[in-house]
Coordinates of C-alpha atoms and ligand atoms in Angstrom, one line a residue:
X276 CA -26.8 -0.3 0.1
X277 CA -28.1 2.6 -2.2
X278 CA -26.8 2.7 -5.9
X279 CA -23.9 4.9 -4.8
X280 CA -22.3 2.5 -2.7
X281 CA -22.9 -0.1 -5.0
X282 CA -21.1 1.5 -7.6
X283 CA -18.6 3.1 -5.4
X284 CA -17.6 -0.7 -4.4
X285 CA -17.7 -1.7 -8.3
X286 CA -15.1 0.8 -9.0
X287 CA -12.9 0.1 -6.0
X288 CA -13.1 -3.6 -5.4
X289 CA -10.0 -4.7 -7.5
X290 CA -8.1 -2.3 -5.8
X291 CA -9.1 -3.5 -2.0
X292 CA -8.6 -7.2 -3.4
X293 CA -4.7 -6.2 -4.9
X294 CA -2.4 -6.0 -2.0
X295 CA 0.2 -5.9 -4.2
X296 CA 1.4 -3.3 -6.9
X297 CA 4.8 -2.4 -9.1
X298 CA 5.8 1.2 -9.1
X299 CA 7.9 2.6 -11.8
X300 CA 10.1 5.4 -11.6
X301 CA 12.3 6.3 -14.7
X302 CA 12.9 9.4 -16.6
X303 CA 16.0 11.5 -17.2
X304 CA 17.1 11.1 -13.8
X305 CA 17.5 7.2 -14.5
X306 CA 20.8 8.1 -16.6
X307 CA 22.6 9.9 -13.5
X308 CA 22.1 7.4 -11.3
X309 CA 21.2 9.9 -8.1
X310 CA 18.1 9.5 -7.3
X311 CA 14.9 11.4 -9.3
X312 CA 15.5 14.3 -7.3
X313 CA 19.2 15.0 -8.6
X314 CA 18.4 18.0 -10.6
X315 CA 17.2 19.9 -7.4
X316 CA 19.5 18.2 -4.9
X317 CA 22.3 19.2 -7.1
X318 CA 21.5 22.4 -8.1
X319 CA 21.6 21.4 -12.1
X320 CA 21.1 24.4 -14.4
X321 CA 18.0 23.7 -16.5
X322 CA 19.6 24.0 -19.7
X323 CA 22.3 21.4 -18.6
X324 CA 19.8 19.0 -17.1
X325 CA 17.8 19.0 -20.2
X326 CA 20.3 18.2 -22.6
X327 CA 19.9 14.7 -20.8
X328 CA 16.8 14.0 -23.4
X329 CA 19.6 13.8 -26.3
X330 CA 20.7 10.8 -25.2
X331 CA 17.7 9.2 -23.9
X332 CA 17.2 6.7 -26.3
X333 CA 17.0 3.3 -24.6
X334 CA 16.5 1.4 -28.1
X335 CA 16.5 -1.9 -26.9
X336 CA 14.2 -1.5 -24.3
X337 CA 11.0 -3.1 -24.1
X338 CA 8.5 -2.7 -21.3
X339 CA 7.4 -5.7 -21.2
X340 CA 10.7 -6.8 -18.8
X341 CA 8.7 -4.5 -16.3
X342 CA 5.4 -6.1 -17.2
X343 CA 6.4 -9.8 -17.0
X344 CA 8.8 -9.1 -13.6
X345 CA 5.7 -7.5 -12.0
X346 CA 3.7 -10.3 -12.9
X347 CA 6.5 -12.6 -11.5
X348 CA 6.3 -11.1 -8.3
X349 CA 2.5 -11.4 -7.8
X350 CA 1.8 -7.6 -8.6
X351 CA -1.7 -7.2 -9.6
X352 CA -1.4 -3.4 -10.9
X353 CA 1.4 -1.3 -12.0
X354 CA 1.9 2.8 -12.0
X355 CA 4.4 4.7 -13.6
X356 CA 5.8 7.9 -14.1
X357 CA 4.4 9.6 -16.9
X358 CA 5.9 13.0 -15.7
X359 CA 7.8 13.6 -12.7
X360 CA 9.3 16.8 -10.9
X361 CA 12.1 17.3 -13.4
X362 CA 9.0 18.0 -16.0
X363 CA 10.1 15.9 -18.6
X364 CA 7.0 13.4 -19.7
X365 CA 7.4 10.1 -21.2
X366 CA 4.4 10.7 -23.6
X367 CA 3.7 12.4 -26.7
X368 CA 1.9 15.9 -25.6
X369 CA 0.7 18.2 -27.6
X370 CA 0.8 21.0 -25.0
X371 CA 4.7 20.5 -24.2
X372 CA 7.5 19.3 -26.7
X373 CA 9.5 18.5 -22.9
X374 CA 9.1 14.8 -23.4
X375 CA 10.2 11.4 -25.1
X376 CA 8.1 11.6 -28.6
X377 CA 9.6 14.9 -29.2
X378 CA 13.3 14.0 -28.7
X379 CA 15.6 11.8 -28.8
X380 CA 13.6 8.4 -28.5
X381 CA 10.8 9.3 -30.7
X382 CA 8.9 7.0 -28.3
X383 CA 5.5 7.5 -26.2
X384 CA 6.6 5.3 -23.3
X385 CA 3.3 5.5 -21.6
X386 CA 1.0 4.9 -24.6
X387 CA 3.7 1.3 -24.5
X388 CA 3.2 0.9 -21.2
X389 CA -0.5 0.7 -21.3
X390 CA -0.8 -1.4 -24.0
X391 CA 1.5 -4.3 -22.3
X392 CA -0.7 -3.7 -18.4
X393 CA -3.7 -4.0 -20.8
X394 CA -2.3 -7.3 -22.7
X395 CA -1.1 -8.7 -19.2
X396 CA -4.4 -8.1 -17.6
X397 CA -2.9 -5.8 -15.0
X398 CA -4.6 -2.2 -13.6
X399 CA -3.0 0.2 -15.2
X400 CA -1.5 3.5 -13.0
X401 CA -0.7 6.6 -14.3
X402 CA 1.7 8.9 -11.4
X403 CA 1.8 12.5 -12.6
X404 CA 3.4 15.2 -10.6
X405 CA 2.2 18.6 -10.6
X406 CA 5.4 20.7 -9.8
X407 CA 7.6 21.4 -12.2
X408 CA 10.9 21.9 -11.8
X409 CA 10.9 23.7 -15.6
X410 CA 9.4 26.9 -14.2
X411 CA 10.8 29.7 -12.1
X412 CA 7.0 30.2 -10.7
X413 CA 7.5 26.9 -9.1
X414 CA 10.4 28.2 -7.3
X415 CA 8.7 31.9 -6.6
X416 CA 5.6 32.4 -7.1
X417 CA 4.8 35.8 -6.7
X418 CA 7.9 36.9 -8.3
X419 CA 7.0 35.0 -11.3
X420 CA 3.3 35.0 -11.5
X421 CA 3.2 34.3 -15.4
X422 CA 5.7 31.1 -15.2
X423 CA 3.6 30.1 -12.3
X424 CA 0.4 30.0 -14.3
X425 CA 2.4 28.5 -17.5
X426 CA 2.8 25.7 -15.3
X427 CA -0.5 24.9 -13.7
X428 CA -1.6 25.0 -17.3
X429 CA 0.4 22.5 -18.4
X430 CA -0.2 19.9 -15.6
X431 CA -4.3 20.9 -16.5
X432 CA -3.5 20.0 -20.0
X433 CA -1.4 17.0 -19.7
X434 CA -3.8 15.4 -17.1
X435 CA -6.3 15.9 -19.6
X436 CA -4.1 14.3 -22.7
X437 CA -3.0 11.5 -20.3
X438 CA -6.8 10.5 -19.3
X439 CA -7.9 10.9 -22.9
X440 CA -5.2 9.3 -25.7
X441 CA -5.0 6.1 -23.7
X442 CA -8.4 4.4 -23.1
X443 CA -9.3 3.3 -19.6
X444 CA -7.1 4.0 -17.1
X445 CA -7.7 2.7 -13.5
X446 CA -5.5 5.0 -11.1
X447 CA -4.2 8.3 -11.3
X448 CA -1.6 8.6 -8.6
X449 CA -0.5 12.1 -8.5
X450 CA 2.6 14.0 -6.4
X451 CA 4.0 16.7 -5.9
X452 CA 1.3 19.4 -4.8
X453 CA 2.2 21.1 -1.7
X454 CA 5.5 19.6 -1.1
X455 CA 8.0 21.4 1.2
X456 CA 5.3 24.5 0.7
X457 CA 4.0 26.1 3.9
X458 CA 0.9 27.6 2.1
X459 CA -2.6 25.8 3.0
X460 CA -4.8 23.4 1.2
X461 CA -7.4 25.8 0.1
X462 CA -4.8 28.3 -1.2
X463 CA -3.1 25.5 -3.0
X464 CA -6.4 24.3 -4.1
X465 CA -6.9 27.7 -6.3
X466 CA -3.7 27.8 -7.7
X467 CA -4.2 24.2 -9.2
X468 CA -7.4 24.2 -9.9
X469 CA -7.5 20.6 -8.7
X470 CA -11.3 20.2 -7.7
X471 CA -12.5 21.4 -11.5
X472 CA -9.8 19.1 -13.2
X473 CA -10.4 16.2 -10.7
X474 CA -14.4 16.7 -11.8
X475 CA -13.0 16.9 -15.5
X476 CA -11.3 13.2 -14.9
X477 CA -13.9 11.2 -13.6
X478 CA -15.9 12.7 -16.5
X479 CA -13.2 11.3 -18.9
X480 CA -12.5 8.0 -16.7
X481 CA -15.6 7.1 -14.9
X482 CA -14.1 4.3 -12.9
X483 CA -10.6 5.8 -11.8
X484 CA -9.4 5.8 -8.7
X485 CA -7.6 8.7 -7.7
X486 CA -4.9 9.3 -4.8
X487 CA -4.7 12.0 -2.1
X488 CA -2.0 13.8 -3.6
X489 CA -4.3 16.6 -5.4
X490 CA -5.3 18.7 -2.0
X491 CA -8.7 16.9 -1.9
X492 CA -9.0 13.3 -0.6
X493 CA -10.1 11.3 -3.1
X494 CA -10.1 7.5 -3.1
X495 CA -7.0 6.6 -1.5
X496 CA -4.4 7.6 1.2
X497 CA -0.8 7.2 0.6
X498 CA 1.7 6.4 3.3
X499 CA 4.8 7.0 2.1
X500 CA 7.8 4.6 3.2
X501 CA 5.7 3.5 6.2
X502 CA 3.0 2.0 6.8
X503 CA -0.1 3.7 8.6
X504 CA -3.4 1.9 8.5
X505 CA -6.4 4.6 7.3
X506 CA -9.6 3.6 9.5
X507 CA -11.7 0.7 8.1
X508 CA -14.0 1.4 5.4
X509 CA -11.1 3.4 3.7
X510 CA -8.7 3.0 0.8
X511 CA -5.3 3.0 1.4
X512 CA -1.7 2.2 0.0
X513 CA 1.7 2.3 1.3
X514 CA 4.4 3.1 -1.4
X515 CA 7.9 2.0 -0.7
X516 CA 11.2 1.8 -2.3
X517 CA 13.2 -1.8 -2.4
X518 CA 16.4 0.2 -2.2
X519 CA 17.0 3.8 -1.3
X520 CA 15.8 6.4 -3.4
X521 CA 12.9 6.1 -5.8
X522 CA 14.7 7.2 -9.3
X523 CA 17.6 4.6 -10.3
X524 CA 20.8 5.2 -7.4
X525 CA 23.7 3.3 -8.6
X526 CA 25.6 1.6 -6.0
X527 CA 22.9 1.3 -3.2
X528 CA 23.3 -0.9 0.0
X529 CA 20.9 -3.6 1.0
X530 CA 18.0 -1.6 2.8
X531 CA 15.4 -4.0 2.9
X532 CA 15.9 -7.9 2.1
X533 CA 13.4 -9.8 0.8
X534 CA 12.2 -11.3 5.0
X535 CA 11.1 -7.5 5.5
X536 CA 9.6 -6.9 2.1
X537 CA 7.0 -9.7 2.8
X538 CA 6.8 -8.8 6.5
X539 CA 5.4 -5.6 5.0
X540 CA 3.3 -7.0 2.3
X541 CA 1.7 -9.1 4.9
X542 CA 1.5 -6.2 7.2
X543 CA -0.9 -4.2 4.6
X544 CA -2.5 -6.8 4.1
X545 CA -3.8 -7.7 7.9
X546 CA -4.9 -4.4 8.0
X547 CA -6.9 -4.2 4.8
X548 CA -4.2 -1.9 2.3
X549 CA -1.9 -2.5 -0.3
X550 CA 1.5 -2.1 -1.0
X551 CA 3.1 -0.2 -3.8
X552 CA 6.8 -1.4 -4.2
X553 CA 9.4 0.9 -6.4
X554 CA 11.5 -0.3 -9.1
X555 CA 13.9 2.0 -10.5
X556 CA 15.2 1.5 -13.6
X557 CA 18.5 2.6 -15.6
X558 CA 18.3 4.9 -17.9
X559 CA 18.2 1.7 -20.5
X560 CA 15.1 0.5 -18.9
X561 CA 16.8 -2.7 -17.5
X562 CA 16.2 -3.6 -13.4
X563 CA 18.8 -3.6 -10.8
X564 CA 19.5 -7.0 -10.6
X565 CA 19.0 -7.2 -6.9
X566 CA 15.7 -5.1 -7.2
X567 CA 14.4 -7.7 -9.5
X568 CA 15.7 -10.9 -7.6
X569 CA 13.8 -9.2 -4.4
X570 CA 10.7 -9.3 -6.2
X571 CA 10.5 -12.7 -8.0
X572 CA 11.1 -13.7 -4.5
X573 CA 8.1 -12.1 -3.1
X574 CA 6.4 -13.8 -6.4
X575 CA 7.6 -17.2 -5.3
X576 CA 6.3 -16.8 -1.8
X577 CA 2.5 -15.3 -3.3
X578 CA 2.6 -18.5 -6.0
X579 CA 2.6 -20.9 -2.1
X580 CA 1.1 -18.2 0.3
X581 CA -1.2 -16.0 -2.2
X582 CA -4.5 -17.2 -0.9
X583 CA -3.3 -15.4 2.7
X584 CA -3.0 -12.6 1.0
X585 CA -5.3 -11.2 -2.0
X586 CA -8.8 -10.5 -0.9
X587 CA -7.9 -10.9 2.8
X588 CA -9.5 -8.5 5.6
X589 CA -8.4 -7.5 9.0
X590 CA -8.8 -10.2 12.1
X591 CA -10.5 -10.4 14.4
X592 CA -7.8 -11.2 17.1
X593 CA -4.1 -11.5 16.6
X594 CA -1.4 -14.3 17.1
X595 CA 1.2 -12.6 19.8
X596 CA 4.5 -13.4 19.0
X597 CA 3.8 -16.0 16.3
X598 CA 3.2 -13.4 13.3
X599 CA 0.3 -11.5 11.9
X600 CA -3.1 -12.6 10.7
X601 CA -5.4 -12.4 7.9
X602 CA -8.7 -13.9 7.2
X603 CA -11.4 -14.8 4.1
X604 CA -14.2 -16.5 4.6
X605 CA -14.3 -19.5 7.6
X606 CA -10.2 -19.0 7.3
X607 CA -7.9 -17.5 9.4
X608 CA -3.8 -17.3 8.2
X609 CA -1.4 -17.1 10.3
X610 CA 1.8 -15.6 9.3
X611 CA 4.4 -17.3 11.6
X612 CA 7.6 -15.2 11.4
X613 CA 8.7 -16.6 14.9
X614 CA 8.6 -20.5 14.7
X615 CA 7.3 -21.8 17.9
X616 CA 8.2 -25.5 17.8
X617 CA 5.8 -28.5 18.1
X618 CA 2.9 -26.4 19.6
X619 CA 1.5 -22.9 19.1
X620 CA -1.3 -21.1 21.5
X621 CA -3.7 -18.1 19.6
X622 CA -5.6 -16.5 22.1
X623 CA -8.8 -14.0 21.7
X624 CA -10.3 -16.9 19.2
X625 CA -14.2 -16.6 19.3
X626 CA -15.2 -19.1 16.4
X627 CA -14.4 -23.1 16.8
X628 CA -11.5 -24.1 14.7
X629 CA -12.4 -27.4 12.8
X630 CA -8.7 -28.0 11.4
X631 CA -5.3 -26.6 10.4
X632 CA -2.5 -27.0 7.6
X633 CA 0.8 -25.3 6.4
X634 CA 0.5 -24.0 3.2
X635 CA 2.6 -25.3 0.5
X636 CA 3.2 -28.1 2.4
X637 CA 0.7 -31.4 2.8
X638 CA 1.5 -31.8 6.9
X639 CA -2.1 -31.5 8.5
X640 CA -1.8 -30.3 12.3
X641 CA -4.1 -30.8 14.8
X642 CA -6.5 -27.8 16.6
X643 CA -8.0 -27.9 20.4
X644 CA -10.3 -26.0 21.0
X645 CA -9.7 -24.6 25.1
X646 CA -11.8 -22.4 27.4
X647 CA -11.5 -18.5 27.0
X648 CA -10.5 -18.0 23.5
X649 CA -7.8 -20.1 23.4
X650 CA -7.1 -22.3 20.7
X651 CA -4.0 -24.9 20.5
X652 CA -2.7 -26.2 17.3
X653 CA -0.6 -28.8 17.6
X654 CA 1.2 -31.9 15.3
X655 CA 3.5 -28.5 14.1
X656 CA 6.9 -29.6 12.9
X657 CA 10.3 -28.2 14.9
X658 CA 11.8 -26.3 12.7
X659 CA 9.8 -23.9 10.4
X660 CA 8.9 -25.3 6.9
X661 CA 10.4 -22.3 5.2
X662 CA 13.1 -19.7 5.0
X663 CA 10.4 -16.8 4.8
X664 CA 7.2 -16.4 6.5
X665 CA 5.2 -20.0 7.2
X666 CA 1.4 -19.5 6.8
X667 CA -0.7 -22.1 9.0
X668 CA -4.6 -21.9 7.6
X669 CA -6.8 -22.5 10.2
X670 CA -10.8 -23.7 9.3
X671 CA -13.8 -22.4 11.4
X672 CA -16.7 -23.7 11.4
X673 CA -18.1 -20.3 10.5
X674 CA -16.6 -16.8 10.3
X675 CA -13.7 -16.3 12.7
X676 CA -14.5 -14.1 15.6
X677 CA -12.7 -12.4 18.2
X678 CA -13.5 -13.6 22.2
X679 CA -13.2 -10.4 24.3
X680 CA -13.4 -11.6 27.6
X681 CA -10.0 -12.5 29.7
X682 CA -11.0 -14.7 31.9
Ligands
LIG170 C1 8.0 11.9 -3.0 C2 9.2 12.3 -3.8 C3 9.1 11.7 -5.1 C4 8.5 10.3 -5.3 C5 7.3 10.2 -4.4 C6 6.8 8.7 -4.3 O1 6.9 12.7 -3.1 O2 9.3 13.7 -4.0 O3 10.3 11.8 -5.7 O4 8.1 10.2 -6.6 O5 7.6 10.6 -3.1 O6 5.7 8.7 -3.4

């Protein structure tokens, strides 16, 4: 390993080991209750849409309810918005008064929010978006070439402000570069200016980790709302909503209960990613009720199951119907999401299995150990242990290995 690799795996270790992060989106969107894209969906005049930062003032709020609920549910890193499409920041910036120091709240929300990640011993994420919904040049660019450069100036500037006022900073997850825009990577690439600022923030954050949102690759990819394994060897991180829309939507039905959410946290996790799950807050700051239940659930489930999660890699063989694997070390976890009774079979198993239990639970089961890959466990009660996913840890005498041949 040369001393590139070696400091390339420093930087991005915590972030392969997470599995798990909380993503924040809030702004003055969260007051309508539409979703953050309302001011474009629905056509709001500027002028009208900004008056919104009057009566942003959450005074009660303190972000340390985000901090201790992502915490709760097992979260290992947080990212929030510090300025989404709408163009209003939640920061003090010296390059645009747009923002929450400079109106009503009087408050830098991100300069907050760093400080309690930084208490709580969490990563810290910064989300930034690039377009801008404040300037016509976003809207036409050759008609208004001025606005258009007003506006890749301010994203320079703010990117700059936002990796310099608030000490380390461990991801910069940016948005909003290309979107719905047929032009081409390299074109997009000189308008932004993306690879001389990215240059300009590993400078001023040596250890960042930056997403693939900036026309370059970076660090990490970004699934969004599915989830699409990047090959092995690369970063990767699937963001998803609990509910519907990313910015506070009042009145939401159920999209995903809580069975699903850890189906997909596990998910990530056999394959080696992570998985970025959205809050969206009022425009008070407080949680949806039901987005918060959700994720002190998953929390519960990582405080028995966490050891199947954090840290684990791919497997080398898979479990059929029974549920998807992970493994660290001589283990193997199987994630039973189909109970099979008494007796389960895994197949494909190339490494001897020396013994089995349930997590959370003290029942030891028994393992046999059968020609061709196969491997029995049995002493397995009826019915499944638990109302979510039952992990069954299986010991190897070494590794776990797959067995390729069929017969
Ligand atoms: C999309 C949306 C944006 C949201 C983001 C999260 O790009 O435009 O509203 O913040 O997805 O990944």
């Amino acid at each position: 390993m040369d001393s590139n690799e070696t400091s390339r795996n420093i930087r991005t270790r915590w972030f392969s080991e997470a599995k798990i992060g909380l993503f924040v989106h809030w702004g003055l969107y969260s007051i309508l209750g539409r979703g953050e894209w309302a001011m474009n969906n629905e056509r709001i005049p500027k002028d009208e849409y900004n008056k919104l930062a009057d009566i942003f003032n959450p005074d009660s709020f303190n972000v340390n309810t985000w901090v201790s609920l992502a915490k709760e549910a097992g979260a290992k890193y947080m990212v929030m918005t510090a300025k989404h499409h709408d163009g209003f920041a939640l920061f003090n910036s010296k390059f645009d008064d747009f923002n929450s120091y400079k109106t009503a709240a009087r408050r830098d929300f991100i300069g907050e929010y760093v400080d309690a990640c930084r208490k709580a011993g969490l990563k810290i994420g910064i989300y930034y978006s690039w377009m801008d919904w404040q300037f016509l040049g976003y809207f036409a660019r050759e008609k208004y070439k001025d606005s258009l450069k007003e506006m890749t100036e301010k994203a320079k500037c703010q990117i700059e402000e936002l990796m310099t006022n608030y000490g380390d900073i461990d991801i910069l997850w940016y948005d909003g570069i290309g979107f719905r825009d047929p032009l081409d990577k390299d074109t997009l690439e000189k308008i932004w200016n993306t690879r001389e600022i990215n240059k300009n923030v590993r400078k001023l954050q040596p250890n960042i980790l930056i997403n693939d949102r900036s026309t370059t690759k970076e660090d990490f990819d970004t699934p969004e709302g599915y989830i699409i394994p990047s090959a092995p060897g690369r970063l990767w991180e699937s963001c998803m909503t609990i509910g519907g829309a990313w910015g506070y939507a009042a009145n939401s039905i159920d999209m995903k209960p809580v069975a699903l959410l850890i189906q997909n946290l596990i998910t990530v996790a056999a394959y080696e990613g992570n998985l970025l799950l959205n809050i969206g807050p009022k425009g008070d700051g407080s949680v949806d009720e039901e987005e918060a239940r959700k994720l002190k659930e998953i929390g519960k489930w990582l405080s028995i199951n966490g050891e199947a999660i954090y840290g684990c890699k791919r497997a080398p063989f898979t479990s059929s119907h029974l549920g998807l694997v992970t493994v660290k070390d001589n283990y193997a976890y199987i994630h039973v999401s189909s109970w099979p009774g008494k007796q389960a079979c895994l197949a494909g198993v190339g490494t001897e299995a020396v013994s089995a239990r349930i997590l959370g639970t003290d029942i030891e089961v028994g393992v046999a150990n059968k020609p061709n890959g196969r491997l029995i466990i049995t002493g397995l009660p009826e019915k499944a242990p638990f109302k979510y996913h039952t992990v069954i840890k299986v010991e190897f005498i070494d590794n776990p290995t797959g067995h390729t041949e069929i017969f």
